[in-house]
mmCIF file of C-alpha atoms in Angstrom:
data_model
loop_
_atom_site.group_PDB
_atom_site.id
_atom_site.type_symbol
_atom_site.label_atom_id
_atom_site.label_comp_id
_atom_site.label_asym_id
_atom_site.label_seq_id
_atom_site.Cartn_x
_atom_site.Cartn_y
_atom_site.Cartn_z
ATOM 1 C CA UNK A 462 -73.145 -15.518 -50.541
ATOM 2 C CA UNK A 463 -74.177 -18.599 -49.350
ATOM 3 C CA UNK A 464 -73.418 -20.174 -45.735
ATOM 4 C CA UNK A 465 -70.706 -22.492 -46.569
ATOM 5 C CA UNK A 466 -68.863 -19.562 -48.505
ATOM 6 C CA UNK A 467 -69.251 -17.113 -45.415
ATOM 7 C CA UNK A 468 -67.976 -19.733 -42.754
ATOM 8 C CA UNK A 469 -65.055 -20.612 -45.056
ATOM 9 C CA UNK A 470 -64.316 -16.833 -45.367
ATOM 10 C CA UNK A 471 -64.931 -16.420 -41.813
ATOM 11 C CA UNK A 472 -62.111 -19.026 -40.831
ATOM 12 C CA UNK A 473 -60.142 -17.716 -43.584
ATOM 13 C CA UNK A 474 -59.738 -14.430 -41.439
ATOM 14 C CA UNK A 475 -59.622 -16.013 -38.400
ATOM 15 C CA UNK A 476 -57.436 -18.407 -39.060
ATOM 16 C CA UNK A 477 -54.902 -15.186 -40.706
ATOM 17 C CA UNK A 478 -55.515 -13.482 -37.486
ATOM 18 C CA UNK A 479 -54.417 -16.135 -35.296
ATOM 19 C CA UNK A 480 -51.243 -16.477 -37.768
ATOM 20 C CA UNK A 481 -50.289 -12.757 -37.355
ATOM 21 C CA UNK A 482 -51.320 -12.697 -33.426
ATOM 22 C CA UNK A 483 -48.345 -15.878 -33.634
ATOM 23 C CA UNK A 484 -46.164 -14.012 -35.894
ATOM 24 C CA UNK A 485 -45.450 -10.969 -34.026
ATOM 25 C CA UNK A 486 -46.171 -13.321 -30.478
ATOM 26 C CA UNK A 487 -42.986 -14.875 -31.543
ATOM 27 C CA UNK A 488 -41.025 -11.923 -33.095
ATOM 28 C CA UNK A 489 -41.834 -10.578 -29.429
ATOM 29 C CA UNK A 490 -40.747 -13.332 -27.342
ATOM 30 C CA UNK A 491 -37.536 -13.535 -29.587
ATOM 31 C CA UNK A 492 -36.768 -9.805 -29.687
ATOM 32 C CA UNK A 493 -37.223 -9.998 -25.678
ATOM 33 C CA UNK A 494 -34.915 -13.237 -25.833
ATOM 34 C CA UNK A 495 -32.536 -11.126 -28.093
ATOM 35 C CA UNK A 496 -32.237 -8.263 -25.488
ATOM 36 C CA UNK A 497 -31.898 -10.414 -22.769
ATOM 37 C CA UNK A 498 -29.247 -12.282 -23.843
ATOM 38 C CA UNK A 499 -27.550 -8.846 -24.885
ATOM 39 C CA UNK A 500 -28.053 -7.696 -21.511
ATOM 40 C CA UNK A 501 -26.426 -10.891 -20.133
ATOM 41 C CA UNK A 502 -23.361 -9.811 -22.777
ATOM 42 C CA UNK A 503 -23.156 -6.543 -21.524
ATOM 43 C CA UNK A 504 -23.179 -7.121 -18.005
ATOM 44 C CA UNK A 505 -20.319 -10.183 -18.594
ATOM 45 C CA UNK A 506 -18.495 -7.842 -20.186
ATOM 46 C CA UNK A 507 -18.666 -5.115 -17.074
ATOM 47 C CA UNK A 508 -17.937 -7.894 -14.901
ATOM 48 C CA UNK A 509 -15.375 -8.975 -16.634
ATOM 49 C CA UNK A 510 -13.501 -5.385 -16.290
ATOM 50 C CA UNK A 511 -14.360 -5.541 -13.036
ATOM 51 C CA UNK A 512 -12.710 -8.979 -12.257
ATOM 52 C CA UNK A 513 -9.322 -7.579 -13.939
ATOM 53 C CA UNK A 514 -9.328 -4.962 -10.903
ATOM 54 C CA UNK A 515 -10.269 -6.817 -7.864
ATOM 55 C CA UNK A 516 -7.609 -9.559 -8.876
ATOM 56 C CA UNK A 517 -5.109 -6.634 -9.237
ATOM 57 C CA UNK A 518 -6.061 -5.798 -6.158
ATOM 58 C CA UNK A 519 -7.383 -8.440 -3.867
ATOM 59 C CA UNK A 520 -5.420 -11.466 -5.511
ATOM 60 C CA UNK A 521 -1.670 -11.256 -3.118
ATOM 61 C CA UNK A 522 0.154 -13.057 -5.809
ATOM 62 C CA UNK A 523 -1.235 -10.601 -9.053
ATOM 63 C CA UNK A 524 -0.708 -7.277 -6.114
ATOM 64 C CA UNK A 525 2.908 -8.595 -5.376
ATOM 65 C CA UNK A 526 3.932 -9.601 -9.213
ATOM 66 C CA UNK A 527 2.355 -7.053 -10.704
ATOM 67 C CA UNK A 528 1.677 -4.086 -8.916
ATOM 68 C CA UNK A 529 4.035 -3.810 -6.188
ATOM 69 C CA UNK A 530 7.186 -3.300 -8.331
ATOM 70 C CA UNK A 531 5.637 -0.251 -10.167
ATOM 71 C CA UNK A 532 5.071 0.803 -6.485
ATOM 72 C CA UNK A 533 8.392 0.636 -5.687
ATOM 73 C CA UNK A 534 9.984 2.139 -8.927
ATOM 74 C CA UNK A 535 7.117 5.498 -8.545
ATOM 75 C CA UNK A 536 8.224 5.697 -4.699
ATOM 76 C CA UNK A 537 11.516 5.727 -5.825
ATOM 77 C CA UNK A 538 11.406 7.953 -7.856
ATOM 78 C CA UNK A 539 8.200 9.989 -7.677
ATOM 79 C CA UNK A 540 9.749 12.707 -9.815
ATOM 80 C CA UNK A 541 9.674 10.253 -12.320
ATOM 81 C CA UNK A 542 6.880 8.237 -14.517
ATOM 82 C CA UNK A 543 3.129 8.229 -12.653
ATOM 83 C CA UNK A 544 1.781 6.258 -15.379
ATOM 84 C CA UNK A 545 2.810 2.884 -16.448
ATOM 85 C CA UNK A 546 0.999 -0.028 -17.832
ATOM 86 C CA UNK A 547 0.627 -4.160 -16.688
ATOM 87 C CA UNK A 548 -0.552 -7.060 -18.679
ATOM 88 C CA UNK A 549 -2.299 -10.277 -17.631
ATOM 89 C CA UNK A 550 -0.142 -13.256 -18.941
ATOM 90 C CA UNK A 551 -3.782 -15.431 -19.185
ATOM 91 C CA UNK A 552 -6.908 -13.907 -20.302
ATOM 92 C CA UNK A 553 -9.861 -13.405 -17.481
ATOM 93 C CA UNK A 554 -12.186 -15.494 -20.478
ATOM 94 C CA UNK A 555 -11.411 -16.927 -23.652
ATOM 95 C CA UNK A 556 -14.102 -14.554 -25.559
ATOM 96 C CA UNK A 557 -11.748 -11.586 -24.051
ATOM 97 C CA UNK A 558 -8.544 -10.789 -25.337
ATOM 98 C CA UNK A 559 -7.870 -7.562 -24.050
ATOM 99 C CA UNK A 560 -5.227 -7.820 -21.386
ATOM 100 C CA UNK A 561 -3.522 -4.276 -20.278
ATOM 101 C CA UNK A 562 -4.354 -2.203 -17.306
ATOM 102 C CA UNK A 563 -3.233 1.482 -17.065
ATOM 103 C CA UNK A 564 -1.631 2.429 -13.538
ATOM 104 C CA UNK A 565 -1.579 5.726 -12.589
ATOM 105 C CA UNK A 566 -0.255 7.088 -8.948
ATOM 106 C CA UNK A 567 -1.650 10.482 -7.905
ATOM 107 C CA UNK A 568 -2.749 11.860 -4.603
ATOM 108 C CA UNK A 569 -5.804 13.098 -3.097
ATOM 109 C CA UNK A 570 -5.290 15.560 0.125
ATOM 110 C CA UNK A 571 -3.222 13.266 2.587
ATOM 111 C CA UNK A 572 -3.570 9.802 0.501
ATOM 112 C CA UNK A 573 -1.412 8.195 -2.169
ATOM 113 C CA UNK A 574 -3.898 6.864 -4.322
ATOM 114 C CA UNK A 575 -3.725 4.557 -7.298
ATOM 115 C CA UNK A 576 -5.598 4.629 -10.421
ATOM 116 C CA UNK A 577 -6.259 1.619 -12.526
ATOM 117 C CA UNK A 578 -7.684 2.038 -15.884
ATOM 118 C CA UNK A 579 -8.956 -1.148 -18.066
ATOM 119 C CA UNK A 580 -11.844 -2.282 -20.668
ATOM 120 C CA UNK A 581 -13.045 -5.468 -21.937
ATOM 121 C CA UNK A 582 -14.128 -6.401 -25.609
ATOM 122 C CA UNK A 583 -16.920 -9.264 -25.296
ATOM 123 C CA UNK A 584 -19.251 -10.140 -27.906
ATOM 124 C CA UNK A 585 -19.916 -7.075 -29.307
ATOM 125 C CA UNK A 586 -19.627 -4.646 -26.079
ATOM 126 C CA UNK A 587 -16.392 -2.679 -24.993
ATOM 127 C CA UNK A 588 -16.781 -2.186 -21.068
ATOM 128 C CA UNK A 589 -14.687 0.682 -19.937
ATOM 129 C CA UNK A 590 -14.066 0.709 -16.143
ATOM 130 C CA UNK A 591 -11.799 3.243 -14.020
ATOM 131 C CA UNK A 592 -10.713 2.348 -10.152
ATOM 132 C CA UNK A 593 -9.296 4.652 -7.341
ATOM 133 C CA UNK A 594 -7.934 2.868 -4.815
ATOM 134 C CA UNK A 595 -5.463 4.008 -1.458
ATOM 135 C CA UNK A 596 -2.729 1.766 -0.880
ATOM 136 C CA UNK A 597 -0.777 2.893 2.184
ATOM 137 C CA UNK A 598 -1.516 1.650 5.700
ATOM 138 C CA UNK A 599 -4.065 4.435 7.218
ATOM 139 C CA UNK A 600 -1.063 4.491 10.338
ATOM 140 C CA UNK A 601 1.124 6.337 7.910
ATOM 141 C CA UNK A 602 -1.338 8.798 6.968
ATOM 142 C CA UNK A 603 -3.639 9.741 9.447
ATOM 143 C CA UNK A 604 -4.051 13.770 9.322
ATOM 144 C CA UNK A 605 -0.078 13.541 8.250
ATOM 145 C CA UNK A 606 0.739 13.057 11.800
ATOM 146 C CA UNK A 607 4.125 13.430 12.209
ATOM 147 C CA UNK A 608 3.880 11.178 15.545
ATOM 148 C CA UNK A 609 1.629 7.957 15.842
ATOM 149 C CA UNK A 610 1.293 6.414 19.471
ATOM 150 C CA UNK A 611 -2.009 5.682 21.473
ATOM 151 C CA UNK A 612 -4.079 8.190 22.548
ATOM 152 C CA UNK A 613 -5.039 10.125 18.929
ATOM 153 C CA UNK A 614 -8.125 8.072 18.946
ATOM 154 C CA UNK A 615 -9.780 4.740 19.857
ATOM 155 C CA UNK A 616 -9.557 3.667 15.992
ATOM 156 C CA UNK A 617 -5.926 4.664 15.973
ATOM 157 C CA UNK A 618 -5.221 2.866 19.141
ATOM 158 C CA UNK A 619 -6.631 -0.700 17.956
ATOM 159 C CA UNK A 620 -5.283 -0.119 14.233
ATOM 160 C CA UNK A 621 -1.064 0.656 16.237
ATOM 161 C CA UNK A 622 -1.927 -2.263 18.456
ATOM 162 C CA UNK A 623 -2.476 -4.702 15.827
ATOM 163 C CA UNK A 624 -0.025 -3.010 13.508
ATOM 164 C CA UNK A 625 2.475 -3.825 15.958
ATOM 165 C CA UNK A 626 1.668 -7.532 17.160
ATOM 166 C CA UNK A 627 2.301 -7.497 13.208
ATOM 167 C CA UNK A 628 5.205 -6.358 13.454
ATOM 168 C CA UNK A 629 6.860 -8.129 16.052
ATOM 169 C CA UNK A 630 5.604 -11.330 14.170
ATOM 170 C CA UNK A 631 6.702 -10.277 10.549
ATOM 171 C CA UNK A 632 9.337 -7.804 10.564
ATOM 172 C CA UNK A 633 12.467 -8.868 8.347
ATOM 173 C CA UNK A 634 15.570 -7.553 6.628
ATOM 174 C CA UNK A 635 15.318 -10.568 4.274
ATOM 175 C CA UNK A 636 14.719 -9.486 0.419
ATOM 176 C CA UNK A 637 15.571 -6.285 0.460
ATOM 177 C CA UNK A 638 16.918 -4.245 -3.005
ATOM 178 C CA UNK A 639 20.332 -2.968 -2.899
ATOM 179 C CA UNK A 640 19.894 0.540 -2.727
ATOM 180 C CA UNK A 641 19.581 -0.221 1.670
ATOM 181 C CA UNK A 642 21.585 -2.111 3.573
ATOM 182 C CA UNK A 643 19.836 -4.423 6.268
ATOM 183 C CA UNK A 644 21.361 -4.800 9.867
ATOM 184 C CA UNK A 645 20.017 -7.432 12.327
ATOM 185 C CA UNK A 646 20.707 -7.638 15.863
ATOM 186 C CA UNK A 647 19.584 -9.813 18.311
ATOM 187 C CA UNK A 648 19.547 -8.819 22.075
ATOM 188 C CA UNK A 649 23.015 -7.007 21.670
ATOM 189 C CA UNK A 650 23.140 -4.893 24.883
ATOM 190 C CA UNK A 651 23.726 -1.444 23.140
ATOM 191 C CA UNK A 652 23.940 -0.693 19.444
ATOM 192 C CA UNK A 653 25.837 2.469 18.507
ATOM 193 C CA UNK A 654 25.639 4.367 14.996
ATOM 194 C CA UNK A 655 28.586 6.952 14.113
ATOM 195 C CA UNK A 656 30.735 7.992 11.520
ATOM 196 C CA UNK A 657 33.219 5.118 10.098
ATOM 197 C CA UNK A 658 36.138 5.248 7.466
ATOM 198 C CA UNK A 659 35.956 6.257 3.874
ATOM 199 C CA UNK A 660 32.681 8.454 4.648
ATOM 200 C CA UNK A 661 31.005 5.488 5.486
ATOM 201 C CA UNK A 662 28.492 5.384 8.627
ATOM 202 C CA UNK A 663 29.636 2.221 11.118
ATOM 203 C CA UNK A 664 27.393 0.472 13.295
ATOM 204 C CA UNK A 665 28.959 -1.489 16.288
ATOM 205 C CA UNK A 666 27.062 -3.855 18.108
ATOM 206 C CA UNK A 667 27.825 -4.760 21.648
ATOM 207 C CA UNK A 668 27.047 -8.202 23.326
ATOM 208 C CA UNK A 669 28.446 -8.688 26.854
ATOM 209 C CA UNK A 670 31.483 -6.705 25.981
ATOM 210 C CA UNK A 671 32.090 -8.041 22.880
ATOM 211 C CA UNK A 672 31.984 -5.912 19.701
ATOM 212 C CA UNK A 673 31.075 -6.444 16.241
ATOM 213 C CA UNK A 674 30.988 -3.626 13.079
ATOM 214 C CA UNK A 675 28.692 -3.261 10.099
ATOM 215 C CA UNK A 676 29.071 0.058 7.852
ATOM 216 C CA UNK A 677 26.419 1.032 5.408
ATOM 217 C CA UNK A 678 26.570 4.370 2.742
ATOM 218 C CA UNK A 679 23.613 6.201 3.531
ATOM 219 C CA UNK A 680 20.484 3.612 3.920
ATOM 220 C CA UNK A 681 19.643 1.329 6.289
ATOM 221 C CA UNK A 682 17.229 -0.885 7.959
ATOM 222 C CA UNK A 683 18.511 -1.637 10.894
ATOM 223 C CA UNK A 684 16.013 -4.118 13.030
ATOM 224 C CA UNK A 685 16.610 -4.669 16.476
ATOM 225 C CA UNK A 686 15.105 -7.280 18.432
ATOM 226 C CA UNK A 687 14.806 -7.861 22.208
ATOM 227 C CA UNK A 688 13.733 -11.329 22.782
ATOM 228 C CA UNK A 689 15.408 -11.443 26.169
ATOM 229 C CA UNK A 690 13.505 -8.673 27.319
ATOM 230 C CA UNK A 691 16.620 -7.107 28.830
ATOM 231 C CA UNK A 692 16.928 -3.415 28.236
ATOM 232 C CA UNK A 693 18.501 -2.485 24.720
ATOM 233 C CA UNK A 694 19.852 1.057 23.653
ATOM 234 C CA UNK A 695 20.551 2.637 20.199
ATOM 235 C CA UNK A 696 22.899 5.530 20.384
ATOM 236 C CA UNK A 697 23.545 7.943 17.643
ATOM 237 C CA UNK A 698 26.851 9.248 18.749
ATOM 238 C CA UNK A 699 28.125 11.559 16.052
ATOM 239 C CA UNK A 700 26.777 14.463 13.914
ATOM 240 C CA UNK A 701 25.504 11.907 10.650
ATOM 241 C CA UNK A 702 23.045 12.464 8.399
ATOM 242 C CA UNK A 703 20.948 8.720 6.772
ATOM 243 C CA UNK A 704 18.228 7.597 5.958
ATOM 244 C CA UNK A 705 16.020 4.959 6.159
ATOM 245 C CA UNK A 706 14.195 2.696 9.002
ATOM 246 C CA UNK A 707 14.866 2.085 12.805
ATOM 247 C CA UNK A 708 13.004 -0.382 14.322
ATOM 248 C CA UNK A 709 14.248 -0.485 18.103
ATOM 249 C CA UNK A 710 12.538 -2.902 20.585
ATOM 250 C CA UNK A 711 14.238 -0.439 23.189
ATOM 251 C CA UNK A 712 15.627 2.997 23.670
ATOM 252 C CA UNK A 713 16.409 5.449 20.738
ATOM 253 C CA UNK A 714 19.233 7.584 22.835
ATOM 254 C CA UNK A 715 20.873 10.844 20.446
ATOM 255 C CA UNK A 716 23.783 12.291 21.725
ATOM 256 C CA UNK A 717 24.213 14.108 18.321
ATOM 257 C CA UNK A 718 22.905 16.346 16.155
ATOM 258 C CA UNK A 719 21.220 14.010 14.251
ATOM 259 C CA UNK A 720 19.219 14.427 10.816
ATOM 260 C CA UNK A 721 17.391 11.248 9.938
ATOM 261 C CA UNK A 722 15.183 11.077 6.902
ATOM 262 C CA UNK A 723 12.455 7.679 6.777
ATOM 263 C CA UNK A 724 11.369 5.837 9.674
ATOM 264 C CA UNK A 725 11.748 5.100 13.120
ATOM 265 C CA UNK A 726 9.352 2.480 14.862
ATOM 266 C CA UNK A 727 9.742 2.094 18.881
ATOM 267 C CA UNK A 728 8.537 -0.909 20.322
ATOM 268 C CA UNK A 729 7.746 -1.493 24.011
ATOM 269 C CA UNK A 730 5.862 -0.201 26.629
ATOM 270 C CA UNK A 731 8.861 1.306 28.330
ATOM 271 C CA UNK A 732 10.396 2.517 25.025
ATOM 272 C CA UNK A 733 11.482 5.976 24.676
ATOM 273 C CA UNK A 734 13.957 8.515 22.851
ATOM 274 C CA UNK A 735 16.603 10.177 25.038
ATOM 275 C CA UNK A 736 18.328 13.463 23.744
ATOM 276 C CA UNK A 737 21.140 14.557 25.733
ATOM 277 C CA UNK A 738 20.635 17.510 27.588
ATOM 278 C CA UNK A 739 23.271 19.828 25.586
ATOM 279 C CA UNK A 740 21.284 19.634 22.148
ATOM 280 C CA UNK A 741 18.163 20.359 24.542
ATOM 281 C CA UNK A 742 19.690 23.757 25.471
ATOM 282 C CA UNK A 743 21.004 24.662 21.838
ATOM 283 C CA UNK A 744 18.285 24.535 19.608
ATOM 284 C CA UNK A 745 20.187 25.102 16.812
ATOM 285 C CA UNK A 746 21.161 21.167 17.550
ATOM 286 C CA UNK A 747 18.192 19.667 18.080
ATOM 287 C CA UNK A 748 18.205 16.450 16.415
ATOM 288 C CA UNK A 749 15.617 16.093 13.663
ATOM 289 C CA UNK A 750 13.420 13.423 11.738
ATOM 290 C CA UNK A 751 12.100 13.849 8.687
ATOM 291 C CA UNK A 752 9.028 11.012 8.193
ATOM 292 C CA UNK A 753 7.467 9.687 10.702
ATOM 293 C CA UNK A 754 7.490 7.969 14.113
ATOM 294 C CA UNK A 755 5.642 5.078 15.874
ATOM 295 C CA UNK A 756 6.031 4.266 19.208
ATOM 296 C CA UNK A 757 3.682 2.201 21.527
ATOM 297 C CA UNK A 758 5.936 3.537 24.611
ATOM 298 C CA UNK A 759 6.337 6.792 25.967
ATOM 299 C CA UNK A 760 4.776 9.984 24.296
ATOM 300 C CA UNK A 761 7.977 12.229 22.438
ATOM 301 C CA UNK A 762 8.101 16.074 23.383
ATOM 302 C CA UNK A 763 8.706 18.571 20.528
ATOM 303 C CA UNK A 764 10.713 20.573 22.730
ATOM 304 C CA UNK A 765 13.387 17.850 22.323
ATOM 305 C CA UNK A 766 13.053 16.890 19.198
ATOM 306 C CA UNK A 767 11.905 18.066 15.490
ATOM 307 C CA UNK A 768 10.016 15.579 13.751
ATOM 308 C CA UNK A 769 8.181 16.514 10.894
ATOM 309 C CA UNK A 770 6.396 14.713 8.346
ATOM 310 C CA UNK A 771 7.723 13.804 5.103
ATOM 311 C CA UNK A 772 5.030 11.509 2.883
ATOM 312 C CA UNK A 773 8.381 11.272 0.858
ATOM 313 C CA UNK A 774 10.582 9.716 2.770
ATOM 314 C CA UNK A 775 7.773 7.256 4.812
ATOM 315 C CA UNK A 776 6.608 5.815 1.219
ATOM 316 C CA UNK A 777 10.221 5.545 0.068
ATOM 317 C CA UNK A 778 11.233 3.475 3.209
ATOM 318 C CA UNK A 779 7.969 2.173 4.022
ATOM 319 C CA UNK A 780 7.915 -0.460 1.366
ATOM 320 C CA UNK A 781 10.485 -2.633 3.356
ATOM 321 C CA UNK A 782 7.584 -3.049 6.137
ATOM 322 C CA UNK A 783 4.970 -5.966 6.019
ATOM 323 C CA UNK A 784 1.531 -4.112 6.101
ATOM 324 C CA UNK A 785 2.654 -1.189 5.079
ATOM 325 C CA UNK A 786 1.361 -1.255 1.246
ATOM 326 C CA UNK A 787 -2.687 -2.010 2.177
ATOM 327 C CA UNK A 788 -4.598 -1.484 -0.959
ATOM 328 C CA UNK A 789 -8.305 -0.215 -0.465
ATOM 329 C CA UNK A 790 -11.162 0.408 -3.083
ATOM 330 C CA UNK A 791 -12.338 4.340 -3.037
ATOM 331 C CA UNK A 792 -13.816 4.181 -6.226
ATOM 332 C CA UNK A 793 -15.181 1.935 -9.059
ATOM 333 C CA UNK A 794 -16.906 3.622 -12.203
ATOM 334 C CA UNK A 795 -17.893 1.409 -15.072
ATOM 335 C CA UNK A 796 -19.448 3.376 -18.340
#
């Protein structure tokens, strides 16, 4: 072989090496490009399911349209449904098209937890993603304490002093559903609850010697304010059984042998409940509260009173109060 004929070989080959070392160069950089933008797919899609939760939960308006009626309907009814599905009106992105989130209320020692279930269907990858997430105010359900005023802890003594500047600022009987009636008063003197016609329960409210009547069925949110800051009283004269929320900016006094069922919320540093002293001497009397109580006044004695706590009763009445419905992320599992 001449010299000519082995240089033109020898380009030959390298020339075919450089082509293949290009080849698979490119095939490499390309497959690399190919994974990475799968990657970027995959994770879209992941975020994607996880955007459909933290709206659910984060976003007021989608929590309050969308969410807070199933919690309503499952606290009314807990014997009921615990599953029940939403749907997004809009989709989260145009390439996703999958719109339904599973709801599912269980509990977890003292917690009323919520599970949301969803997935997402983007280019080519189905992102499943599963969410716990508590939802009642940690007040409520604190070691099921039957009784919530300061001293349990330093955390529980910020947490009721903020929960009750709250309160005072946000409290209503505006928008409630009909199953409760809701009774305002304003700086009446003395508010008395007892027995009325017709087995109906009658409120009367008392403003300098003048009287005025409401009458409920069995539950009521009665809210009274003290702007005045003159000393208020709630009496509970006869032997009545109802249910639902008390919130006194005074004195709770029970001259009966009361059986409440819900909660009562005492406001005031000199606020208290009074029992007359003949249902102190027959136990057999002593009034009795099934839910819960919160009081920034005056500690309550057992040896008046029975309260125990009822998660029951405190979720079913508990939805009426601003902050009580506080949804927190325990959990978020993507696979």
């Amino acid at each position: 072989m001449n010299r000519s004929g082995f240089i033109t070989i020898f380009v030959l080959i390298t020339f075919i090496i450089c082509l293949t070392v290009c080849y698979f160069t490119i095939e490499i950089m390309s497959t690399q490009t190919l994974i990475q933008l799968s990657y970027r797919d995959k994770i879209q899609s992941e975020m994607l399911s996880e955007s459909k939760i933290l709206r659910l939960l984060e976003d007021e308006s989608y929590f309050d349209s969308m969410l807070v009626p199933l919690i309503h309907k499952y606290f009314n009814n807990p014997s009921g449904p615990r599953s029940f599905k939403v749907k997004f009106e809009e989709n989260m992105d145009e390439l996703d098209t999958y719109k339904e989130v599973e709801v599912i209320f269980l509990k977890e020692g003292n917690k009323q937890l919520m599970q949301l279930n969803t997935k997402t269907i983007y280019k080519g990858f189905t992102s499943f993603i599963t969410s716990k997430a508590s939802i009642i105010n940690y007040l409520f359900e604190v070691d099921k304490n039957p009784l919530i005023t300061y001293g349990l802890s330093d955390e529980t003594d910020k947490l009721l002093e903020d929960y009750f500047n709250y309160l005072g600022d946000n409290i209503s009987t505006d928008s409630l559903s009909g199953g409760i009636k809701g009774v305002y008063t304003y700086d009446h003197n003395v508010v008395k609850i007892g027995k009325g016609m017709n087995n109906l329960k009658k409120i009367t409210k008392i403003r300098n010697g003048v009287e005025s009547y409401e009458t409920f069925d069995r539950d009521v949110f009665l809210l009274m304010k003290n702007k005045l800051n003159t000393p208020i009283e709630l009496i509970i004269e006869d032997n009545i059984d109802f249910r639902g929320i008390l919130y006194i900016e005074g004195d709770l006094i029970i001259n009966s042998d009361l059986d409440f069922k819900g909660i009562i919320i005492l406001k005031g540093a000199d606020s208290n409940i009074v029992v007359d002293d003949s249902l102190i001497l027959d136990t057999s009397k002593k009034p009795k509260i099934f839910g819960i109580v919160l009081t920034d006044g005056n500690s309550i004695s057992s040896e008046f009173i029975d309260i125990r706590y009822e998660s029951g009763y405190i979720y079913r009445y508990g939805i009426y109060l601003p902050g009580f419905l506080q949804p927190k992320i325990e959990l978020i599992k993507i696979s």
